[in-house]
PDB file of C-alpha atoms in Angstrom:
ATOM      1  CA  UNK A  14       0.000   0.000   0.000  1.00 58.00           C
ATOM      2  CA  UNK A  15       1.174   3.549  -0.690  1.00 54.00           C
ATOM      3  CA  UNK A  16       2.097   5.358   2.531  1.00 53.00           C
ATOM      4  CA  UNK A  17       1.744   9.117   2.621  1.00 50.00           C
ATOM      5  CA  UNK A  18       3.855  11.251   4.964  1.00 46.00           C
ATOM      6  CA  UNK A  19       3.134  14.890   5.648  1.00 41.00           C
ATOM      7  CA  UNK A  20       4.130  17.949   3.626  1.00 40.00           C
ATOM      8  CA  UNK A  21       3.984  21.629   4.454  1.00 39.00           C
ATOM      9  CA  UNK A  22       3.263  24.156   1.738  1.00 42.00           C
ATOM     10  CA  UNK A  23       4.060  27.344   3.683  1.00 46.00           C
ATOM     11  CA  UNK A  24       6.210  28.242   6.656  1.00 44.00           C
ATOM     12  CA  UNK A  25       6.694  31.173   8.974  1.00 47.00           C
ATOM     13  CA  UNK A  26       9.735  33.207   9.824  1.00 51.00           C
ATOM     14  CA  UNK A  27      10.873  34.018   6.312  1.00 53.00           C
ATOM     15  CA  UNK A  28      12.152  30.548   5.428  1.00 56.00           C
ATOM     16  CA  UNK A  29      11.770  29.255   1.877  1.00 62.00           C
ATOM     17  CA  UNK A  30       8.354  27.726   1.199  1.00 78.00           C
ATOM     18  CA  UNK A  31       8.644  24.031   0.396  1.00 85.00           C
ATOM     19  CA  UNK A  32       7.265  22.999  -2.954  1.00 88.00           C
ATOM     20  CA  UNK A  33       4.443  20.539  -3.533  1.00 88.00           C
ATOM     21  CA  UNK A  34       5.102  16.978  -4.683  1.00 92.00           C
ATOM     22  CA  UNK A  35       2.673  15.268  -7.067  1.00 94.00           C
ATOM     23  CA  UNK A  36       3.254  11.637  -8.055  1.00 95.00           C
ATOM     24  CA  UNK A  37       1.459  10.188 -11.083  1.00 95.00           C
ATOM     25  CA  UNK A  38       1.163   6.434 -11.509  1.00 92.00           C
ATOM     26  CA  UNK A  39      -0.559   4.131 -13.993  1.00 88.00           C
ATOM     27  CA  UNK A  40      -0.014   1.956 -17.021  1.00 84.00           C
ATOM     28  CA  UNK A  41       2.148   2.927 -19.941  1.00 79.00           C
ATOM     29  CA  UNK A  42       0.001   4.971 -22.306  1.00 82.00           C
ATOM     30  CA  UNK A  43      -2.594   5.812 -19.652  1.00 88.00           C
ATOM     31  CA  UNK A  44      -1.979   9.564 -19.867  1.00 91.00           C
ATOM     32  CA  UNK A  45       0.605  10.305 -17.161  1.00 93.00           C
ATOM     33  CA  UNK A  46       2.768  12.420 -19.476  1.00 92.00           C
ATOM     34  CA  UNK A  47      -0.273  14.337 -20.731  1.00 94.00           C
ATOM     35  CA  UNK A  48      -1.411  15.019 -17.183  1.00 95.00           C
ATOM     36  CA  UNK A  49       2.086  16.122 -16.185  1.00 96.00           C
ATOM     37  CA  UNK A  50       2.166  18.628 -19.047  1.00 95.00           C
ATOM     38  CA  UNK A  51      -0.682  20.551 -17.415  1.00 94.00           C
ATOM     39  CA  UNK A  52       1.471  20.965 -14.320  1.00 95.00           C
ATOM     40  CA  UNK A  53       4.757  21.774 -16.046  1.00 95.00           C
ATOM     41  CA  UNK A  54       3.422  23.991 -18.834  1.00 94.00           C
ATOM     42  CA  UNK A  55       0.651  25.812 -16.976  1.00 93.00           C
ATOM     43  CA  UNK A  56       1.793  25.831 -13.364  1.00 93.00           C
ATOM     44  CA  UNK A  57       5.583  25.803 -13.568  1.00 94.00           C
ATOM     45  CA  UNK A  58       6.147  22.388 -11.990  1.00 96.00           C
ATOM     46  CA  UNK A  59       9.509  20.699 -12.484  1.00 96.00           C
ATOM     47  CA  UNK A  60       9.304  17.173 -13.900  1.00 97.00           C
ATOM     48  CA  UNK A  61      11.461  14.439 -12.414  1.00 97.00           C
ATOM     49  CA  UNK A  62      11.291  10.918 -13.815  1.00 95.00           C
ATOM     50  CA  UNK A  63      12.430   7.748 -12.121  1.00 95.00           C
ATOM     51  CA  UNK A  64      13.574   6.574 -15.536  1.00 93.00           C
ATOM     52  CA  UNK A  65      15.602   9.717 -16.312  1.00 94.00           C
ATOM     53  CA  UNK A  66      18.966   7.930 -15.730  1.00 95.00           C
ATOM     54  CA  UNK A  67      17.850   5.165 -18.089  1.00 93.00           C
ATOM     55  CA  UNK A  68      16.878   7.705 -20.750  1.00 91.00           C
ATOM     56  CA  UNK A  69      20.268   9.401 -20.436  1.00 92.00           C
ATOM     57  CA  UNK A  70      22.129   6.120 -20.877  1.00 93.00           C
ATOM     58  CA  UNK A  71      19.996   4.957 -23.805  1.00 91.00           C
ATOM     59  CA  UNK A  72      20.375   8.324 -25.545  1.00 88.00           C
ATOM     60  CA  UNK A  73      24.143   7.852 -25.381  1.00 87.00           C
ATOM     61  CA  UNK A  74      24.219   4.321 -26.768  1.00 86.00           C
ATOM     62  CA  UNK A  75      26.071   3.711 -30.018  1.00 81.00           C
ATOM     63  CA  UNK A  76      26.340   0.629 -32.197  1.00 86.00           C
ATOM     64  CA  UNK A  77      23.151  -1.025 -30.904  1.00 90.00           C
ATOM     65  CA  UNK A  78      20.905  -2.546 -33.557  1.00 91.00           C
ATOM     66  CA  UNK A  79      17.150  -2.794 -32.967  1.00 91.00           C
ATOM     67  CA  UNK A  80      14.410  -4.571 -34.889  1.00 91.00           C
ATOM     68  CA  UNK A  81      11.744  -2.290 -36.332  1.00 88.00           C
ATOM     69  CA  UNK A  82       8.366  -3.957 -37.036  1.00 88.00           C
ATOM     70  CA  UNK A  83       6.649  -3.286 -40.375  1.00 88.00           C
ATOM     71  CA  UNK A  84       4.597  -0.109 -40.238  1.00 85.00           C
ATOM     72  CA  UNK A  85       6.083   1.069 -36.944  1.00 85.00           C
ATOM     73  CA  UNK A  86       8.052   3.903 -38.556  1.00 82.00           C
ATOM     74  CA  UNK A  87       6.164   5.001 -41.686  1.00 78.00           C
ATOM     75  CA  UNK A  88       8.831   7.508 -42.706  1.00 78.00           C
ATOM     76  CA  UNK A  89       9.938   6.776 -46.315  1.00 78.00           C
ATOM     77  CA  UNK A  90      13.246   8.586 -45.804  1.00 77.00           C
ATOM     78  CA  UNK A  91      14.259   6.012 -43.177  1.00 76.00           C
ATOM     79  CA  UNK A  92      13.661   3.075 -45.507  1.00 78.00           C
ATOM     80  CA  UNK A  93      11.923   1.138 -42.736  1.00 78.00           C
ATOM     81  CA  UNK A  94       8.293   1.263 -43.834  1.00 70.00           C
ATOM     82  CA  UNK A  95       8.339  -2.518 -44.273  1.00 79.00           C
ATOM     83  CA  UNK A  96      10.402  -3.051 -41.132  1.00 82.00           C
ATOM     84  CA  UNK A  97      14.013  -4.087 -40.716  1.00 86.00           C
ATOM     85  CA  UNK A  98      17.042  -3.540 -38.511  1.00 89.00           C
ATOM     86  CA  UNK A  99      18.394  -0.091 -37.731  1.00 87.00           C
ATOM     87  CA  UNK A 100      21.049   1.553 -35.583  1.00 88.00           C
ATOM     88  CA  UNK A 101      19.466   2.809 -32.373  1.00 90.00           C
ATOM     89  CA  UNK A 102      21.747   5.842 -32.166  1.00 89.00           C
ATOM     90  CA  UNK A 103      20.690   6.959 -35.648  1.00 86.00           C
ATOM     91  CA  UNK A 104      16.999   6.539 -34.856  1.00 88.00           C
ATOM     92  CA  UNK A 105      17.418   8.477 -31.621  1.00 88.00           C
ATOM     93  CA  UNK A 106      18.999  11.374 -33.482  1.00 86.00           C
ATOM     94  CA  UNK A 107      16.212  11.463 -36.055  1.00 85.00           C
ATOM     95  CA  UNK A 108      13.106  10.675 -34.009  1.00 85.00           C
ATOM     96  CA  UNK A 109      13.996  10.964 -30.314  1.00 87.00           C
ATOM     97  CA  UNK A 110      13.541   8.467 -27.510  1.00 86.00           C
ATOM     98  CA  UNK A 111       9.980   9.335 -26.508  1.00 83.00           C
ATOM     99  CA  UNK A 112       8.684   8.719 -30.035  1.00 84.00           C
ATOM    100  CA  UNK A 113      10.681   5.516 -30.479  1.00 88.00           C
ATOM    101  CA  UNK A 114       9.645   3.902 -27.216  1.00 85.00           C
ATOM    102  CA  UNK A 115       6.002   4.247 -28.243  1.00 82.00           C
ATOM    103  CA  UNK A 116       6.497   2.791 -31.716  1.00 86.00           C
ATOM    104  CA  UNK A 117       9.341   0.291 -31.511  1.00 89.00           C
ATOM    105  CA  UNK A 118       8.991  -2.413 -28.818  1.00 90.00           C
ATOM    106  CA  UNK A 119      12.712  -3.228 -29.023  1.00 92.00           C
ATOM    107  CA  UNK A 120      13.531   0.231 -27.661  1.00 91.00           C
ATOM    108  CA  UNK A 121      11.458  -0.443 -24.557  1.00 89.00           C
ATOM    109  CA  UNK A 122      13.287  -3.740 -24.147  1.00 91.00           C
ATOM    110  CA  UNK A 123      16.624  -1.902 -24.308  1.00 93.00           C
ATOM    111  CA  UNK A 124      15.403   0.526 -21.640  1.00 93.00           C
ATOM    112  CA  UNK A 125      14.242  -2.365 -19.476  1.00 92.00           C
ATOM    113  CA  UNK A 126      17.612  -4.069 -19.861  1.00 94.00           C
ATOM    114  CA  UNK A 127      19.463  -0.887 -18.878  1.00 95.00           C
ATOM    115  CA  UNK A 128      17.206  -0.429 -15.867  1.00 94.00           C
ATOM    116  CA  UNK A 129      17.700  -4.022 -14.756  1.00 94.00           C
ATOM    117  CA  UNK A 130      21.464  -3.578 -15.107  1.00 96.00           C
ATOM    118  CA  UNK A 131      21.446  -0.482 -12.910  1.00 95.00           C
ATOM    119  CA  UNK A 132      19.406  -2.250 -10.250  1.00 94.00           C
ATOM    120  CA  UNK A 133      21.652  -5.334 -10.323  1.00 95.00           C
ATOM    121  CA  UNK A 134      24.831  -3.239 -10.088  1.00 95.00           C
ATOM    122  CA  UNK A 135      23.752  -0.612  -7.553  1.00 95.00           C
ATOM    123  CA  UNK A 136      20.572  -1.725  -5.820  1.00 93.00           C
ATOM    124  CA  UNK A 137      16.899  -2.397  -6.435  1.00 93.00           C
ATOM    125  CA  UNK A 138      15.887   1.092  -5.293  1.00 93.00           C
ATOM    126  CA  UNK A 139      18.510   2.998  -7.271  1.00 95.00           C
ATOM    127  CA  UNK A 140      16.039   4.846  -9.527  1.00 95.00           C
ATOM    128  CA  UNK A 141      13.858   5.998  -6.629  1.00 95.00           C
ATOM    129  CA  UNK A 142      16.917   7.043  -4.620  1.00 95.00           C
ATOM    130  CA  UNK A 143      18.394   9.118  -7.463  1.00 96.00           C
ATOM    131  CA  UNK A 144      15.035  10.750  -8.172  1.00 96.00           C
ATOM    132  CA  UNK A 145      14.515  11.514  -4.476  1.00 96.00           C
ATOM    133  CA  UNK A 146      17.741  13.493  -4.307  1.00 96.00           C
ATOM    134  CA  UNK A 147      16.636  15.664  -7.210  1.00 96.00           C
ATOM    135  CA  UNK A 148      13.118  16.058  -5.823  1.00 96.00           C
ATOM    136  CA  UNK A 149      14.387  17.094  -2.382  1.00 94.00           C
ATOM    137  CA  UNK A 150      16.682  19.696  -3.904  1.00 94.00           C
ATOM    138  CA  UNK A 151      13.833  21.213  -5.904  1.00 95.00           C
ATOM    139  CA  UNK A 152      11.312  21.155  -3.050  1.00 93.00           C
ATOM    140  CA  UNK A 153      13.834  22.776  -0.740  1.00 90.00           C
ATOM    141  CA  UNK A 154      14.241  25.695  -3.121  1.00 90.00           C
ATOM    142  CA  UNK A 155      10.496  26.248  -3.432  1.00 89.00           C
ATOM    143  CA  UNK A 156       9.796  24.397  -6.672  1.00 93.00           C
ATOM    144  CA  UNK A 157       6.716  22.268  -7.168  1.00 93.00           C
ATOM    145  CA  UNK A 158       7.585  18.841  -8.577  1.00 96.00           C
ATOM    146  CA  UNK A 159       5.721  16.183 -10.549  1.00 97.00           C
ATOM    147  CA  UNK A 160       7.048  12.631 -10.830  1.00 97.00           C
ATOM    148  CA  UNK A 161       5.167  11.072 -13.725  1.00 93.00           C
ATOM    149  CA  UNK A 162       6.502   7.532 -14.119  1.00 91.00           C
ATOM    150  CA  UNK A 163       6.146   5.755 -10.771  1.00 89.00           C
ATOM    151  CA  UNK A 164       4.796   2.248 -11.370  1.00 82.00           C
ATOM    152  CA  UNK A 165       4.653   0.412  -8.068  1.00 86.00           C
ATOM    153  CA  UNK A 166       3.771   1.145  -4.447  1.00 89.00           C
ATOM    154  CA  UNK A 167       7.325   0.215  -3.431  1.00 90.00           C
ATOM    155  CA  UNK A 168       8.761   2.846  -5.796  1.00 92.00           C
ATOM    156  CA  UNK A 169       6.405   5.509  -4.467  1.00 92.00           C
ATOM    157  CA  UNK A 170       7.073   4.655  -0.835  1.00 92.00           C
ATOM    158  CA  UNK A 171      10.852   4.611  -1.351  1.00 93.00           C
ATOM    159  CA  UNK A 172      10.715   7.921  -3.194  1.00 94.00           C
ATOM    160  CA  UNK A 173       8.731   9.591  -0.411  1.00 92.00           C
ATOM    161  CA  UNK A 174      10.939   8.168   2.349  1.00 92.00           C
ATOM    162  CA  UNK A 175      14.201   9.064   0.602  1.00 94.00           C
ATOM    163  CA  UNK A 176      13.042  12.630  -0.045  1.00 93.00           C
ATOM    164  CA  UNK A 177      12.570  12.914   3.712  1.00 92.00           C
ATOM    165  CA  UNK A 178      16.104  11.644   4.311  1.00 93.00           C
ATOM    166  CA  UNK A 179      17.617  13.971   1.700  1.00 93.00           C
ATOM    167  CA  UNK A 180      16.219  17.185   3.206  1.00 88.00           C
ATOM    168  CA  UNK A 181      18.215  19.148   5.755  1.00 87.00           C
ATOM    169  CA  UNK A 182      17.024  19.044   9.366  1.00 87.00           C
ATOM    170  CA  UNK A 183      14.956  22.219   9.298  1.00 82.00           C
ATOM    171  CA  UNK A 184      13.261  21.355   6.024  1.00 82.00           C
ATOM    172  CA  UNK A 185      12.672  17.809   7.218  1.00 83.00           C
ATOM    173  CA  UNK A 186      10.710  19.069  10.202  1.00 80.00           C
ATOM    174  CA  UNK A 187       8.632  21.251   7.919  1.00 76.00           C
ATOM    175  CA  UNK A 188       8.184  18.349   5.513  1.00 77.00           C
ATOM    176  CA  UNK A 189       6.695  16.159   8.242  1.00 78.00           C
ATOM    177  CA  UNK A 190       4.247  18.572   9.836  1.00 74.00           C
ATOM    178  CA  UNK A 191       1.951  19.904   7.114  1.00 64.00           C
ATOM    179  CA  UNK A 192       0.098  18.832   3.997  1.00 59.00           C
ATOM    180  CA  UNK A 193       0.282  15.363   2.441  1.00 69.00           C
ATOM    181  CA  UNK A 194       1.695  14.780  -1.043  1.00 80.00           C
ATOM    182  CA  UNK A 195      -0.740  13.953  -3.809  1.00 87.00           C
ATOM    183  CA  UNK A 196      -0.531  10.531  -5.462  1.00 92.00           C
ATOM    184  CA  UNK A 197      -2.807  10.180  -8.498  1.00 94.00           C
ATOM    185  CA  UNK A 198      -3.436   7.018 -10.481  1.00 92.00           C
ATOM    186  CA  UNK A 199      -4.518   7.359 -14.100  1.00 91.00           C
ATOM    187  CA  UNK A 200      -6.564   4.618 -15.736  1.00 88.00           C
ATOM    188  CA  UNK A 201      -7.363   4.536 -19.439  1.00 85.00           C
ATOM    189  CA  UNK A 202     -10.104   1.966 -20.146  1.00 79.00           C
ATOM    190  CA  UNK A 203      -9.655  -0.046 -23.325  1.00 70.00           C
ATOM    191  CA  UNK A 204      -6.046   1.053 -23.800  1.00 60.00           C
ATOM    192  CA  UNK A 205      -4.720  -2.502 -23.506  1.00 50.00           C
ATOM    193  CA  UNK A 206      -6.076  -5.380 -25.554  1.00 44.00           C
ATOM    194  CA  UNK A 207      -4.687  -8.737 -26.563  1.00 42.00           C
ATOM    195  CA  UNK A 208      -1.991  -8.179 -29.154  1.00 41.00           C
ATOM    196  CA  UNK A 209      -1.202  -4.632 -28.037  1.00 43.00           C
ATOM    197  CA  UNK A 210       2.555  -4.200 -28.462  1.00 41.00           C
ATOM    198  CA  UNK A 211       2.970  -2.332 -25.183  1.00 40.00           C
ATOM    199  CA  UNK A 212       1.209  -5.093 -23.290  1.00 40.00           C
ATOM    200  CA  UNK A 213       3.283  -7.774 -24.985  1.00 39.00           C
ATOM    201  CA  UNK A 214       6.666  -6.129 -24.622  1.00 35.00           C
ATOM    202  CA  UNK A 215       6.442  -4.047 -21.465  1.00 36.00           C
ATOM    203  CA  UNK A 216       4.014  -5.855 -19.203  1.00 38.00           C
ATOM    204  CA  UNK A 217       5.961  -4.735 -16.131  1.00 39.00           C
ATOM    205  CA  UNK A 218       4.361  -1.294 -16.629  1.00 39.00           C
ATOM    206  CA  UNK A 219       0.947  -2.687 -15.681  1.00 41.00           C
ATOM    207  CA  UNK A 220      -0.182  -1.739 -12.203  1.00 46.00           C
ATOM    208  CA  UNK A 221      -3.241  -2.450 -10.090  1.00 65.00           C
ATOM    209  CA  UNK A 222      -4.107   1.013  -8.815  1.00 72.00           C
ATOM    210  CA  UNK A 223      -6.730  -0.136  -6.362  1.00 69.00           C
ATOM    211  CA  UNK A 224      -4.441  -2.831  -5.011  1.00 70.00           C
ATOM    212  CA  UNK A 225      -1.747  -0.196  -4.485  1.00 74.00           C
ATOM    213  CA  UNK A 226      -4.117   1.792  -2.316  1.00 74.00           C
ATOM    214  CA  UNK A 227      -3.974   4.928  -4.493  1.00 84.00           C
ATOM    215  CA  UNK A 228      -6.641   7.263  -3.127  1.00 82.00           C
ATOM    216  CA  UNK A 229      -7.145   9.405  -6.230  1.00 90.00           C
ATOM    217  CA  UNK A 230      -7.839   7.600  -9.518  1.00 90.00           C
ATOM    218  CA  UNK A 231      -8.645   9.511 -12.704  1.00 91.00           C
ATOM    219  CA  UNK A 232     -10.442   7.683 -15.506  1.00 89.00           C
ATOM    220  CA  UNK A 233      -8.955   8.970 -18.739  1.00 90.00           C
ATOM    221  CA  UNK A 234     -11.845   8.390 -21.146  1.00 89.00           C
ATOM    222  CA  UNK A 235     -12.465  11.941 -22.333  1.00 91.00           C
ATOM    223  CA  UNK A 236     -10.498  14.801 -23.841  1.00 94.00           C
ATOM    224  CA  UNK A 237      -6.986  15.942 -22.956  1.00 95.00           C
ATOM    225  CA  UNK A 238      -8.440  19.091 -21.409  1.00 94.00           C
ATOM    226  CA  UNK A 239     -10.796  17.050 -19.214  1.00 95.00           C
ATOM    227  CA  UNK A 240      -7.951  14.840 -17.988  1.00 95.00           C
ATOM    228  CA  UNK A 241      -5.762  17.799 -17.138  1.00 95.00           C
ATOM    229  CA  UNK A 242      -8.539  19.739 -15.408  1.00 94.00           C
ATOM    230  CA  UNK A 243      -9.437  16.734 -13.245  1.00 94.00           C
ATOM    231  CA  UNK A 244      -5.831  16.284 -12.152  1.00 95.00           C
ATOM    232  CA  UNK A 245      -5.523  19.973 -11.245  1.00 94.00           C
ATOM    233  CA  UNK A 246      -8.836  19.789  -9.389  1.00 93.00           C
ATOM    234  CA  UNK A 247      -7.608  16.858  -7.296  1.00 92.00           C
ATOM    235  CA  UNK A 248      -4.434  18.723  -6.340  1.00 91.00           C
ATOM    236  CA  UNK A 249      -5.959  22.099  -5.565  1.00 87.00           C
ATOM    237  CA  UNK A 250      -9.579  21.224  -4.736  1.00 81.00           C
ATOM    238  CA  UNK A 251     -11.943  24.160  -4.709  1.00 56.00           C
ATOM    239  CA  UNK A 252      -9.142  26.714  -4.517  1.00 51.00           C
ATOM    240  CA  UNK A 253      -8.812  26.842  -8.292  1.00 50.00           C
ATOM    241  CA  UNK A 254      -5.711  26.863 -10.421  1.00 51.00           C
ATOM    242  CA  UNK A 255      -2.869  28.823  -8.779  1.00 53.00           C
ATOM    243  CA  UNK A 256      -0.605  31.292 -10.491  1.00 44.00           C
ATOM    244  CA  UNK A 257       2.486  29.547 -11.831  1.00 45.00           C
ATOM    245  CA  UNK A 258       5.632  30.171  -9.839  1.00 46.00           C
ATOM    246  CA  UNK A 259       8.422  32.032 -11.623  1.00 41.00           C
TER     247      UNK A 259
END
């Protein structure tokens, strides 16, 4: 179950106001990135991803060949309309990682392999620990933060606990005596069906939101605007959308 400690959004005595932490969880393709965009683009949140170290490593890979399924990259200039094998570094330069991981299952498998390697070499919680250090630094300087790729209750709990440990003593006391963080699960009905490439090749993304004990679950079955407004409403309630921080 997800455990929620306490956060404080404002303090007295002229000290820096701690930022707000929002954690988005759900299946791959459920709408976490889209929801996060409302916070980063409209409200000035800083995005931190657990998988950011994996993305950095994969973006720097050279000489890795990946299989491209027919129709996955319908760009005639690439010569891969009918599928084939291509250099990952070249594809990254042309299309970028975020586009490739949605279209080419082999890219997700590379990312999974890199992530598994990091965990084997450093520790199972390495991604949460690294993210927590970044989150704590941002919160301590007054930035609001959204983490948009947490998948499991253990990742969320480790992230929250390690943020606590990473804060200095004064901020830690503030962190423990105010408002709770907001953990939001996003569900997209009908997104996954038998034969779906994401389900076949990245099944570890699938999460049971109710089983995790996530209190706030958004059903993403409408427009982008509706999804984003519901997420903002959960975070800020009846207070309305705040002015973005500079």
